[in-house]
PDB file of C-alpha atoms in Angstrom:
ATOM      1  CA  MET A   1     -24.409  27.414 -12.646  1.00 64.00           C
ATOM      2  CA  ASP A   2     -27.696  29.054 -13.042  1.00 81.00           C
ATOM      3  CA  LYS A   3     -30.710  26.783 -13.334  1.00 91.00           C
ATOM      4  CA  LYS A   4     -32.301  26.525 -16.788  1.00 97.00           C
ATOM      5  CA  ILE A   5     -35.677  28.042 -17.338  1.00 98.00           C
ATOM      6  CA  ILE A   6     -38.627  26.153 -18.989  1.00 98.00           C
ATOM      7  CA  LEU A   7     -41.898  27.461 -19.488  1.00 98.00           C
ATOM      8  CA  VAL A   8     -44.723  24.726 -20.176  1.00 97.00           C
ATOM      9  CA  VAL A   9     -47.685  25.991 -21.958  1.00 97.00           C
ATOM     10  CA  ASP A  10     -50.373  23.444 -22.379  1.00 95.00           C
ATOM     11  CA  ASP A  11     -54.218  23.498 -21.678  1.00 93.00           C
ATOM     12  CA  GLU A  12     -54.510  20.017 -20.187  1.00 91.00           C
ATOM     13  CA  PRO A  13     -53.669  20.208 -16.577  1.00 91.00           C
ATOM     14  CA  ASP A  14     -52.408  16.505 -16.708  1.00 90.00           C
ATOM     15  CA  ILE A  15     -49.538  17.098 -18.888  1.00 91.00           C
ATOM     16  CA  LEU A  16     -48.769  20.322 -17.401  1.00 94.00           C
ATOM     17  CA  GLU A  17     -48.286  18.734 -13.958  1.00 94.00           C
ATOM     18  CA  THR A  18     -46.612  15.691 -15.338  1.00 94.00           C
ATOM     19  CA  ILE A  19     -43.939  17.654 -17.652  1.00 95.00           C
ATOM     20  CA  SER A  20     -43.420  20.064 -14.590  1.00 96.00           C
ATOM     21  CA  GLU A  21     -42.877  17.333 -11.823  1.00 96.00           C
ATOM     22  CA  ILE A  22     -40.529  15.522 -14.152  1.00 96.00           C
ATOM     23  CA  LEU A  23     -38.606  18.616 -15.142  1.00 97.00           C
ATOM     24  CA  ASN A  24     -38.207  20.101 -11.650  1.00 96.00           C
ATOM     25  CA  LEU A  25     -36.608  16.309 -10.738  1.00 96.00           C
ATOM     26  CA  GLU A  26     -34.283  17.049 -13.539  1.00 96.00           C
ATOM     27  CA  GLY A  27     -33.074  20.296 -11.926  1.00 96.00           C
ATOM     28  CA  TYR A  28     -34.773  22.949 -14.198  1.00 97.00           C
ATOM     29  CA  THR A  29     -36.745  25.963 -12.540  1.00 97.00           C
ATOM     30  CA  VAL A  30     -40.575  25.265 -14.486  1.00 98.00           C
ATOM     31  CA  PHE A  31     -43.033  27.955 -15.040  1.00 98.00           C
ATOM     32  CA  THR A  32     -46.711  26.870 -16.276  1.00 97.00           C
ATOM     33  CA  ALA A  33     -49.298  28.477 -18.746  1.00 97.00           C
ATOM     34  CA  ARG A  34     -52.458  26.991 -19.566  1.00 96.00           C
ATOM     35  CA  ASN A  35     -52.956  28.959 -22.878  1.00 95.00           C
ATOM     36  CA  GLY A  36     -51.469  31.429 -25.021  1.00 95.00           C
ATOM     37  CA  ASN A  37     -52.460  34.434 -23.100  1.00 96.00           C
ATOM     38  CA  GLU A  38     -51.332  33.384 -20.031  1.00 96.00           C
ATOM     39  CA  CYS A  39     -47.853  32.399 -21.712  1.00 97.00           C
ATOM     40  CA  LEU A  40     -47.258  36.058 -22.804  1.00 97.00           C
ATOM     41  CA  GLU A  41     -48.374  37.215 -19.199  1.00 97.00           C
ATOM     42  CA  LYS A  42     -45.752  34.883 -17.778  1.00 97.00           C
ATOM     43  CA  LEU A  43     -43.118  36.313 -20.516  1.00 97.00           C
ATOM     44  CA  ASP A  44     -43.486  39.768 -18.909  1.00 96.00           C
ATOM     45  CA  ASP A  45     -41.982  38.403 -16.089  1.00 96.00           C
ATOM     46  CA  ILE A  46     -39.392  35.774 -16.964  1.00 97.00           C
ATOM     47  CA  ILE A  47     -36.919  34.836 -19.508  1.00 97.00           C
ATOM     48  CA  PRO A  48     -36.998  31.389 -20.214  1.00 98.00           C
ATOM     49  CA  ASP A  49     -34.262  29.141 -22.020  1.00 98.00           C
ATOM     50  CA  ILE A  50     -37.100  26.966 -23.598  1.00 98.00           C
ATOM     51  CA  ILE A  51     -40.801  27.280 -24.194  1.00 98.00           C
ATOM     52  CA  LEU A  52     -42.721  24.098 -24.375  1.00 97.00           C
ATOM     53  CA  LEU A  53     -45.625  25.148 -26.449  1.00 97.00           C
ATOM     54  CA  ASP A  54     -48.676  23.299 -27.366  1.00 95.00           C
ATOM     55  CA  ILE A  55     -50.153  23.682 -30.621  1.00 93.00           C
ATOM     56  CA  MET A  56     -53.823  23.362 -29.854  1.00 91.00           C
ATOM     57  CA  MET A  57     -54.998  25.445 -27.286  1.00 92.00           C
ATOM     58  CA  PRO A  58     -57.735  27.901 -26.724  1.00 91.00           C
ATOM     59  CA  GLY A  59     -57.171  31.601 -26.582  1.00 91.00           C
ATOM     60  CA  LEU A  60     -54.241  32.932 -28.913  1.00 94.00           C
ATOM     61  CA  THR A  61     -53.393  31.224 -32.136  1.00 93.00           C
ATOM     62  CA  THR A  62     -49.947  29.463 -32.172  1.00 93.00           C
ATOM     63  CA  LYS A  63     -49.276  32.412 -35.005  1.00 93.00           C
ATOM     64  CA  GLU A  64     -50.426  34.830 -32.899  1.00 94.00           C
ATOM     65  CA  ILE A  65     -48.136  33.537 -29.940  1.00 96.00           C
ATOM     66  CA  LEU A  66     -45.089  33.161 -32.072  1.00 95.00           C
ATOM     67  CA  ASP A  67     -45.373  36.465 -33.486  1.00 94.00           C
ATOM     68  CA  GLN A  68     -45.551  38.091 -30.409  1.00 96.00           C
ATOM     69  CA  ILE A  69     -42.706  36.330 -28.759  1.00 96.00           C
ATOM     70  CA  GLU A  70     -40.429  36.930 -31.901  1.00 95.00           C
ATOM     71  CA  GLN A  71     -41.118  40.626 -31.546  1.00 95.00           C
ATOM     72  CA  ASP A  72     -39.849  40.623 -27.899  1.00 96.00           C
ATOM     73  CA  GLU A  73     -36.058  41.704 -28.004  1.00 96.00           C
ATOM     74  CA  ARG A  74     -35.667  40.351 -24.243  1.00 97.00           C
ATOM     75  CA  LEU A  75     -36.525  36.746 -25.534  1.00 97.00           C
ATOM     76  CA  LYS A  76     -33.990  37.128 -28.386  1.00 95.00           C
ATOM     77  CA  ASP A  77     -32.206  33.611 -26.735  1.00 96.00           C
ATOM     78  CA  THR A  78     -35.159  31.844 -25.959  1.00 97.00           C
ATOM     79  CA  LYS A  79     -36.029  28.669 -28.075  1.00 97.00           C
ATOM     80  CA  ILE A  80     -39.309  26.924 -28.613  1.00 97.00           C
ATOM     81  CA  ILE A  81     -40.232  23.330 -28.827  1.00 97.00           C
ATOM     82  CA  PHE A  82     -43.705  22.914 -30.100  1.00 96.00           C
ATOM     83  CA  ILE A  83     -45.856  20.003 -28.440  1.00 94.00           C
ATOM     84  CA  THR A  84     -48.371  19.092 -31.006  1.00 92.00           C
ATOM     85  CA  ALA A  85     -51.580  16.659 -31.074  1.00 90.00           C
ATOM     86  CA  VAL A  86     -52.166  18.204 -34.603  1.00 92.00           C
ATOM     87  CA  GLY A  87     -51.622  16.431 -37.768  1.00 92.00           C
ATOM     88  CA  MET A  88     -48.937  18.082 -39.711  1.00 93.00           C
ATOM     89  CA  THR A  89     -47.003  17.573 -42.968  1.00 93.00           C
ATOM     90  CA  GLU A  90     -43.243  17.436 -42.627  1.00 92.00           C
ATOM     91  CA  ALA A  91     -42.901  20.401 -45.128  1.00 92.00           C
ATOM     92  CA  GLU A  92     -45.295  22.437 -42.555  1.00 92.00           C
ATOM     93  CA  LYS A  93     -42.953  21.502 -39.572  1.00 93.00           C
ATOM     94  CA  GLU A  94     -39.935  22.221 -41.904  1.00 93.00           C
ATOM     95  CA  GLU A  95     -41.728  25.649 -42.517  1.00 91.00           C
ATOM     96  CA  LEU A  96     -42.089  26.381 -38.759  1.00 91.00           C
ATOM     97  CA  LEU A  97     -38.625  25.048 -38.042  1.00 93.00           C
ATOM     98  CA  SER A  98     -37.534  28.036 -40.583  1.00 91.00           C
ATOM     99  CA  ARG A  99     -38.492  30.493 -37.788  1.00 90.00           C
ATOM    100  CA  GLU A 100     -35.369  31.400 -35.628  1.00 88.00           C
ATOM    101  CA  LYS A 101     -37.007  30.443 -32.514  1.00 94.00           C
ATOM    102  CA  VAL A 102     -38.640  27.173 -33.395  1.00 96.00           C
ATOM    103  CA  VAL A 103     -36.276  24.374 -32.947  1.00 96.00           C
ATOM    104  CA  ASP A 104     -38.048  21.382 -32.629  1.00 95.00           C
ATOM    105  CA  PHE A 105     -41.326  19.532 -32.493  1.00 94.00           C
ATOM    106  CA  ILE A 106     -42.551  16.452 -29.956  1.00 94.00           C
ATOM    107  CA  GLN A 107     -45.804  14.750 -31.476  1.00 91.00           C
ATOM    108  CA  LYS A 108     -48.241  13.656 -28.478  1.00 89.00           C
ATOM    109  CA  PRO A 109     -48.565  11.033 -27.182  1.00 85.00           C
ATOM    110  CA  PHE A 110     -45.001  11.241 -26.370  1.00 90.00           C
ATOM    111  CA  GLU A 111     -42.353   9.640 -23.944  1.00 91.00           C
ATOM    112  CA  LEU A 112     -40.868  11.749 -21.101  1.00 92.00           C
ATOM    113  CA  ASP A 113     -37.678  10.463 -22.081  1.00 94.00           C
ATOM    114  CA  GLU A 114     -38.124  11.697 -25.643  1.00 95.00           C
ATOM    115  CA  LEU A 115     -38.966  14.977 -24.322  1.00 95.00           C
ATOM    116  CA  LEU A 116     -36.023  15.134 -21.974  1.00 96.00           C
ATOM    117  CA  SER A 117     -33.448  14.286 -24.464  1.00 96.00           C
ATOM    118  CA  LYS A 118     -34.861  17.070 -27.245  1.00 96.00           C
ATOM    119  CA  ILE A 119     -34.440  19.390 -24.258  1.00 97.00           C
ATOM    120  CA  LYS A 120     -30.985  18.510 -23.406  1.00 96.00           C
ATOM    121  CA  ALA A 121     -29.949  18.728 -26.900  1.00 96.00           C
ATOM    122  CA  VAL A 122     -31.436  22.489 -27.486  1.00 95.00           C
ATOM    123  CA  LEU A 123     -29.746  23.406 -24.171  1.00 94.00           C
ATOM    124  CA  ARG A 124     -26.304  21.793 -24.880  1.00 89.00           C
TER     125      ARG A 124
ATOM    126  CA  MET B   1     -67.679   0.026 -39.757  1.00 65.00           C
ATOM    127  CA  ASP B   2     -70.147  -0.229 -42.292  1.00 68.00           C
ATOM    128  CA  ILE B   3     -72.321   2.962 -42.231  1.00 82.00           C
ATOM    129  CA  SER B   4     -74.020   2.400 -45.422  1.00 82.00           C
ATOM    130  CA  LYS B   5     -77.141   1.214 -43.629  1.00 86.00           C
ATOM    131  CA  HIS B   6     -77.191   4.208 -41.003  1.00 88.00           C
ATOM    132  CA  LEU B   7     -76.550   6.735 -43.714  1.00 86.00           C
ATOM    133  CA  GLU B   8     -79.671   5.508 -45.796  1.00 88.00           C
ATOM    134  CA  GLU B   9     -81.938   6.223 -42.655  1.00 90.00           C
ATOM    135  CA  ASN B  10     -80.514   9.308 -41.316  1.00 94.00           C
ATOM    136  CA  LYS B  11     -79.137  12.714 -42.342  1.00 96.00           C
ATOM    137  CA  VAL B  12     -77.209  13.692 -39.317  1.00 97.00           C
ATOM    138  CA  ILE B  13     -75.156  10.803 -37.334  1.00 96.00           C
ATOM    139  CA  LEU B  14     -72.610  11.180 -34.387  1.00 97.00           C
ATOM    140  CA  PHE B  15     -69.795   8.629 -34.387  1.00 96.00           C
ATOM    141  CA  ILE B  16     -68.583   8.244 -30.890  1.00 97.00           C
ATOM    142  CA  ILE B  17     -65.264   6.409 -31.379  1.00 96.00           C
ATOM    143  CA  ASP B  18     -62.944   4.850 -28.917  1.00 94.00           C
ATOM    144  CA  SER B  19     -59.445   7.064 -29.072  1.00 91.00           C
ATOM    145  CA  SER B  20     -57.234   4.025 -29.639  1.00 91.00           C
ATOM    146  CA  ARG B  21     -58.997   3.506 -32.855  1.00 93.00           C
ATOM    147  CA  TYR B  22     -59.993   6.717 -34.115  1.00 93.00           C
ATOM    148  CA  ASN B  23     -58.200   7.199 -37.265  1.00 91.00           C
ATOM    149  CA  ASP B  24     -59.077   3.506 -38.357  1.00 92.00           C
ATOM    150  CA  ALA B  25     -62.765   4.092 -37.576  1.00 92.00           C
ATOM    151  CA  VAL B  26     -62.787   7.431 -39.531  1.00 92.00           C
ATOM    152  CA  ILE B  27     -60.983   5.624 -42.534  1.00 92.00           C
ATOM    153  CA  GLU B  28     -63.697   3.049 -42.577  1.00 91.00           C
ATOM    154  CA  ALA B  29     -66.437   5.123 -42.176  1.00 90.00           C
ATOM    155  CA  LEU B  30     -65.168   7.361 -44.985  1.00 91.00           C
ATOM    156  CA  LYS B  31     -64.765   4.179 -47.261  1.00 90.00           C
ATOM    157  CA  SER B  32     -68.559   3.428 -46.867  1.00 88.00           C
ATOM    158  CA  LEU B  33     -69.326   6.978 -48.391  1.00 90.00           C
ATOM    159  CA  PRO B  34     -70.097   7.073 -52.151  1.00 88.00           C
ATOM    160  CA  ASN B  35     -67.104   8.624 -54.146  1.00 88.00           C
ATOM    161  CA  ASP B  36     -69.426  11.107 -56.174  1.00 87.00           C
ATOM    162  CA  GLY B  37     -67.465  14.435 -55.647  1.00 84.00           C
ATOM    163  CA  ASN B  38     -69.884  15.834 -53.482  1.00 90.00           C
ATOM    164  CA  LEU B  39     -67.657  15.059 -49.920  1.00 95.00           C
ATOM    165  CA  VAL B  40     -66.770  18.334 -47.900  1.00 97.00           C
ATOM    166  CA  TYR B  41     -64.303  17.638 -44.947  1.00 97.00           C
ATOM    167  CA  ILE B  42     -64.089  19.982 -42.190  1.00 98.00           C
ATOM    168  CA  THR B  43     -60.879  19.107 -40.195  1.00 97.00           C
ATOM    169  CA  LEU B  44     -60.299  20.379 -36.743  1.00 96.00           C
ATOM    170  CA  ASN B  45     -57.245  18.211 -35.971  1.00 94.00           C
ATOM    171  CA  LYS B  46     -54.980  17.931 -39.168  1.00 95.00           C
ATOM    172  CA  THR B  47     -54.107  20.629 -41.709  1.00 96.00           C
ATOM    173  CA  ALA B  48     -55.425  20.158 -45.075  1.00 97.00           C
ATOM    174  CA  SER B  49     -52.152  18.926 -46.555  1.00 96.00           C
ATOM    175  CA  SER B  50     -51.908  16.568 -43.595  1.00 96.00           C
ATOM    176  CA  LEU B  51     -55.357  15.538 -44.318  1.00 96.00           C
ATOM    177  CA  GLU B  52     -54.563  14.970 -47.860  1.00 96.00           C
ATOM    178  CA  ASN B  53     -51.474  12.743 -47.204  1.00 95.00           C
ATOM    179  CA  PHE B  54     -53.283  10.782 -44.552  1.00 95.00           C
ATOM    180  CA  LEU B  55     -56.117   9.998 -46.959  1.00 95.00           C
ATOM    181  CA  LYS B  56     -53.502   9.086 -49.744  1.00 95.00           C
ATOM    182  CA  ASP B  57     -51.762   6.772 -47.165  1.00 94.00           C
ATOM    183  CA  LYS B  58     -54.915   4.921 -46.737  1.00 92.00           C
ATOM    184  CA  SER B  59     -55.588   4.624 -50.465  1.00 92.00           C
ATOM    185  CA  ILE B  60     -58.569   6.944 -50.131  1.00 93.00           C
ATOM    186  CA  GLU B  61     -58.928   9.101 -53.317  1.00 92.00           C
ATOM    187  CA  PHE B  62     -62.136  11.212 -53.236  1.00 92.00           C
ATOM    188  CA  LYS B  63     -63.190  13.243 -56.360  1.00 89.00           C
ATOM    189  CA  ASN B  64     -63.703  16.679 -56.114  1.00 89.00           C
ATOM    190  CA  LEU B  65     -63.167  16.745 -51.992  1.00 94.00           C
ATOM    191  CA  ILE B  66     -63.600  20.136 -50.661  1.00 96.00           C
ATOM    192  CA  ILE B  67     -61.634  20.288 -47.397  1.00 97.00           C
ATOM    193  CA  VAL B  68     -62.429  23.041 -44.585  1.00 98.00           C
ATOM    194  CA  ASP B  69     -59.423  23.482 -42.493  1.00 98.00           C
ATOM    195  CA  CYS B  70     -59.740  25.093 -39.388  1.00 97.00           C
ATOM    196  CA  ILE B  71     -56.159  24.604 -38.255  1.00 96.00           C
ATOM    197  CA  THR B  72     -53.363  25.833 -40.907  1.00 96.00           C
ATOM    198  CA  ARG B  73     -54.052  29.541 -40.243  1.00 96.00           C
ATOM    199  CA  THR B  74     -53.348  28.888 -36.401  1.00 95.00           C
ATOM    200  CA  ILE B  75     -50.092  28.320 -37.583  1.00 93.00           C
ATOM    201  CA  ARG B  76     -49.096  30.033 -40.690  1.00 92.00           C
ATOM    202  CA  ASP B  77     -50.695  32.547 -43.652  1.00 92.00           C
ATOM    203  CA  VAL B  78     -52.274  30.846 -46.252  1.00 95.00           C
ATOM    204  CA  ARG B  79     -54.368  31.613 -48.947  1.00 94.00           C
ATOM    205  CA  ASP B  80     -57.696  29.841 -50.114  1.00 92.00           C
ATOM    206  CA  LYS B  81     -57.228  27.504 -52.964  1.00 94.00           C
ATOM    207  CA  ASP B  82     -60.203  26.016 -55.211  1.00 91.00           C
ATOM    208  CA  ASP B  83     -60.612  22.905 -53.333  1.00 95.00           C
ATOM    209  CA  ILE B  84     -59.505  24.286 -49.751  1.00 97.00           C
ATOM    210  CA  ILE B  85     -61.146  26.982 -47.762  1.00 97.00           C
ATOM    211  CA  TYR B  86     -59.048  28.098 -44.680  1.00 97.00           C
ATOM    212  CA  ILE B  87     -60.864  29.194 -41.523  1.00 97.00           C
ATOM    213  CA  ASP B  88     -58.855  31.181 -39.434  1.00 95.00           C
ATOM    214  CA  SER B  89     -59.102  29.183 -36.131  1.00 95.00           C
ATOM    215  CA  PRO B  90     -61.372  26.517 -34.725  1.00 95.00           C
ATOM    216  CA  LYS B  91     -62.489  29.487 -32.334  1.00 93.00           C
ATOM    217  CA  ALA B  92     -64.164  31.245 -35.709  1.00 95.00           C
ATOM    218  CA  LEU B  93     -67.536  29.335 -35.536  1.00 96.00           C
ATOM    219  CA  SER B  94     -69.525  32.285 -37.163  1.00 96.00           C
ATOM    220  CA  ASP B  95     -67.048  31.863 -40.133  1.00 97.00           C
ATOM    221  CA  LEU B  96     -67.263  28.072 -40.127  1.00 97.00           C
ATOM    222  CA  SER B  97     -70.979  28.517 -39.876  1.00 97.00           C
ATOM    223  CA  PHE B  98     -70.970  30.948 -43.069  1.00 97.00           C
ATOM    224  CA  VAL B  99     -68.576  28.820 -45.149  1.00 96.00           C
ATOM    225  CA  LEU B 100     -71.185  25.713 -44.299  1.00 96.00           C
ATOM    226  CA  SER B 101     -74.315  27.711 -45.671  1.00 96.00           C
ATOM    227  CA  GLY B 102     -72.628  28.863 -48.598  1.00 95.00           C
ATOM    228  CA  ILE B 103     -71.412  25.169 -49.248  1.00 94.00           C
ATOM    229  CA  LEU B 104     -74.858  23.867 -48.314  1.00 94.00           C
ATOM    230  CA  SER B 105     -76.736  26.378 -50.951  1.00 93.00           C
ATOM    231  CA  LYS B 106     -74.166  26.178 -53.706  1.00 91.00           C
ATOM    232  CA  ARG B 107     -73.487  22.116 -53.771  1.00 87.00           C
ATOM    233  CA  LYS B 108     -77.002  21.146 -53.589  1.00 83.00           C
ATOM    234  CA  LYS B 109     -76.149  17.572 -52.054  1.00 92.00           C
ATOM    235  CA  GLY B 110     -73.562  15.497 -50.543  1.00 94.00           C
ATOM    236  CA  TYR B 111     -71.464  14.438 -47.331  1.00 95.00           C
ATOM    237  CA  ILE B 112     -70.305  16.973 -44.714  1.00 97.00           C
ATOM    238  CA  ILE B 113     -67.545  15.378 -42.589  1.00 97.00           C
ATOM    239  CA  LEU B 114     -66.851  17.055 -39.041  1.00 98.00           C
ATOM    240  CA  ASP B 115     -63.439  15.717 -37.408  1.00 96.00           C
ATOM    241  CA  SER B 116     -63.732  16.221 -34.904  1.00 94.00           C
ATOM    242  CA  LEU B 117     -66.036  17.520 -32.156  1.00 97.00           C
ATOM    243  CA  THR B 118     -63.782  16.892 -29.187  1.00 95.00           C
ATOM    244  CA  THR B 119     -61.115  18.829 -30.594  1.00 94.00           C
ATOM    245  CA  LEU B 120     -63.675  21.747 -31.386  1.00 95.00           C
ATOM    246  CA  LEU B 121     -63.831  21.751 -27.303  1.00 94.00           C
ATOM    247  CA  VAL B 122     -60.264  22.296 -27.072  1.00 92.00           C
ATOM    248  CA  TYR B 123     -61.052  25.852 -28.389  1.00 92.00           C
ATOM    249  CA  GLN B 124     -64.738  26.532 -27.292  1.00 92.00           C
ATOM    250  CA  ASP B 125     -67.135  26.157 -24.491  1.00 93.00           C
ATOM    251  CA  LYS B 126     -69.195  23.340 -24.538  1.00 96.00           C
ATOM    252  CA  PRO B 127     -72.468  25.795 -24.696  1.00 96.00           C
ATOM    253  CA  VAL B 128     -70.942  27.373 -27.683  1.00 96.00           C
ATOM    254  CA  VAL B 129     -70.177  24.197 -29.365  1.00 97.00           C
ATOM    255  CA  ALA B 130     -73.648  22.712 -28.521  1.00 97.00           C
ATOM    256  CA  ARG B 131     -75.124  25.560 -30.293  1.00 97.00           C
ATOM    257  CA  PHE B 132     -73.083  24.901 -33.187  1.00 97.00           C
ATOM    258  CA  ILE B 133     -73.721  21.436 -33.685  1.00 97.00           C
ATOM    259  CA  LEU B 134     -77.503  22.009 -33.644  1.00 97.00           C
ATOM    260  CA  ASN B 135     -77.266  24.949 -35.567  1.00 96.00           C
ATOM    261  CA  MET B 136     -75.591  22.590 -38.420  1.00 96.00           C
ATOM    262  CA  ALA B 137     -77.797  19.735 -37.948  1.00 97.00           C
ATOM    263  CA  ASN B 138     -80.684  22.266 -38.598  1.00 96.00           C
ATOM    264  CA  LYS B 139     -78.950  23.430 -41.660  1.00 96.00           C
ATOM    265  CA  ILE B 140     -78.211  19.783 -42.799  1.00 96.00           C
ATOM    266  CA  ARG B 141     -81.733  18.525 -42.515  1.00 95.00           C
ATOM    267  CA  GLU B 142     -83.161  21.578 -44.702  1.00 94.00           C
ATOM    268  CA  SER B 143     -80.545  20.532 -47.309  1.00 95.00           C
ATOM    269  CA  ARG B 144     -80.277  17.590 -49.512  1.00 94.00           C
ATOM    270  CA  PHE B 145     -76.814  16.897 -47.631  1.00 96.00           C
ATOM    271  CA  LYS B 146     -75.920  14.220 -44.824  1.00 96.00           C
ATOM    272  CA  SER B 147     -73.335  14.732 -42.114  1.00 96.00           C
ATOM    273  CA  LEU B 148     -70.959  12.430 -40.280  1.00 96.00           C
ATOM    274  CA  ILE B 149     -69.739  14.092 -37.045  1.00 97.00           C
ATOM    275  CA  PHE B 150     -66.785  12.084 -35.331  1.00 97.00           C
ATOM    276  CA  ALA B 151     -65.836  12.385 -31.577  1.00 97.00           C
ATOM    277  CA  ALA B 152     -63.485  10.602 -29.543  1.00 96.00           C
ATOM    278  CA  ASP B 153     -64.982   8.888 -26.767  1.00 96.00           C
ATOM    279  CA  VAL B 154     -63.377  10.331 -23.703  1.00 92.00           C
ATOM    280  CA  ASN B 155     -64.398  10.212 -20.190  1.00 92.00           C
ATOM    281  CA  GLU B 156     -64.241  14.037 -19.918  1.00 91.00           C
ATOM    282  CA  HIS B 157     -66.971  14.711 -22.421  1.00 95.00           C
ATOM    283  CA  LYS B 158     -69.327  11.573 -22.149  1.00 95.00           C
ATOM    284  CA  ASP B 159     -71.957  13.835 -20.505  1.00 96.00           C
ATOM    285  CA  PHE B 160     -71.589  16.605 -23.186  1.00 97.00           C
ATOM    286  CA  LEU B 161     -71.452  13.795 -26.125  1.00 97.00           C
ATOM    287  CA  LYS B 162     -74.823  12.759 -24.566  1.00 96.00           C
ATOM    288  CA  GLU B 163     -76.320  16.089 -24.414  1.00 96.00           C
ATOM    289  CA  ILE B 164     -75.150  16.303 -28.414  1.00 97.00           C
ATOM    290  CA  GLY B 165     -76.644  13.110 -29.003  1.00 96.00           C
ATOM    291  CA  ILE B 166     -80.073  14.739 -28.774  1.00 96.00           C
ATOM    292  CA  PHE B 167     -79.468  17.086 -31.592  1.00 96.00           C
ATOM    293  CA  VAL B 168     -78.399  14.123 -33.946  1.00 97.00           C
ATOM    294  CA  ASP B 169     -80.571  11.651 -35.968  1.00 96.00           C
ATOM    295  CA  LYS B 170     -78.386   8.948 -34.834  1.00 96.00           C
ATOM    296  CA  VAL B 171     -75.458   8.036 -32.392  1.00 96.00           C
ATOM    297  CA  VAL B 172     -73.069   5.406 -33.462  1.00 95.00           C
ATOM    298  CA  LYS B 173     -70.393   3.821 -30.902  1.00 91.00           C
ATOM    299  CA  GLY B 174     -67.523   2.218 -32.353  1.00 81.00           C
TER     300      GLY B 174
END
């Protein structure tokens, strides 16, 4: 069976490195990007099963990234889990979850077990 | 953290707060402010709705609070309301500066909260943020407003916060 591909997008190098290591150990193929622009550049070359996308990053806004991903037909099966340190209401999260590609949120700081279980749930 | 004394003597105060008690310290500081309908809250780490819920949870209700929300429009489209001004993104410091100037000229006196300086550093380079804070501090000094700038005490930004300390009237650590 092909290894599942995960693109991790976060501007904090420590987080990027830690998540990548853990996901690699779990058997996923992992790509990383440090901001929205890098994320979109990577998406020219890969079609991930899941994008772990930080909401608070330099460069493109979350809305801009999401709009572009949604328009890309190649990414029709790609799902997004938001990683966020931003304070949002449940209603605002629900609104984002109503977008087809957005499947879950994870609030920083988070336990890696929590992240892994969310990823497994999405890929199931 | 009772900040009343600091507010009596200074116009622009930088609060450098341990990350572990950041929200609690912000709440304590807010509770020290007069509730006279002249508070403007610039939020860079919570959406306006989330900030409203946060204040409500802490039993804080400011009369005629104006929120300048730099986050929501990075996530979704939203229109300005009477009491909420939406900035497209924390990157849009010229827009934020413009809104700030409008508030200072229209509302005559009050308090400007900036929450938080360290979040701003996610979106902008340090020299740009430093220029913005210097500009903001100068505008506040020329007005009848006072300002509370909050920052999380993180190792990564210690030198920068020291530099910003030169632009403000008082640095309070808590």
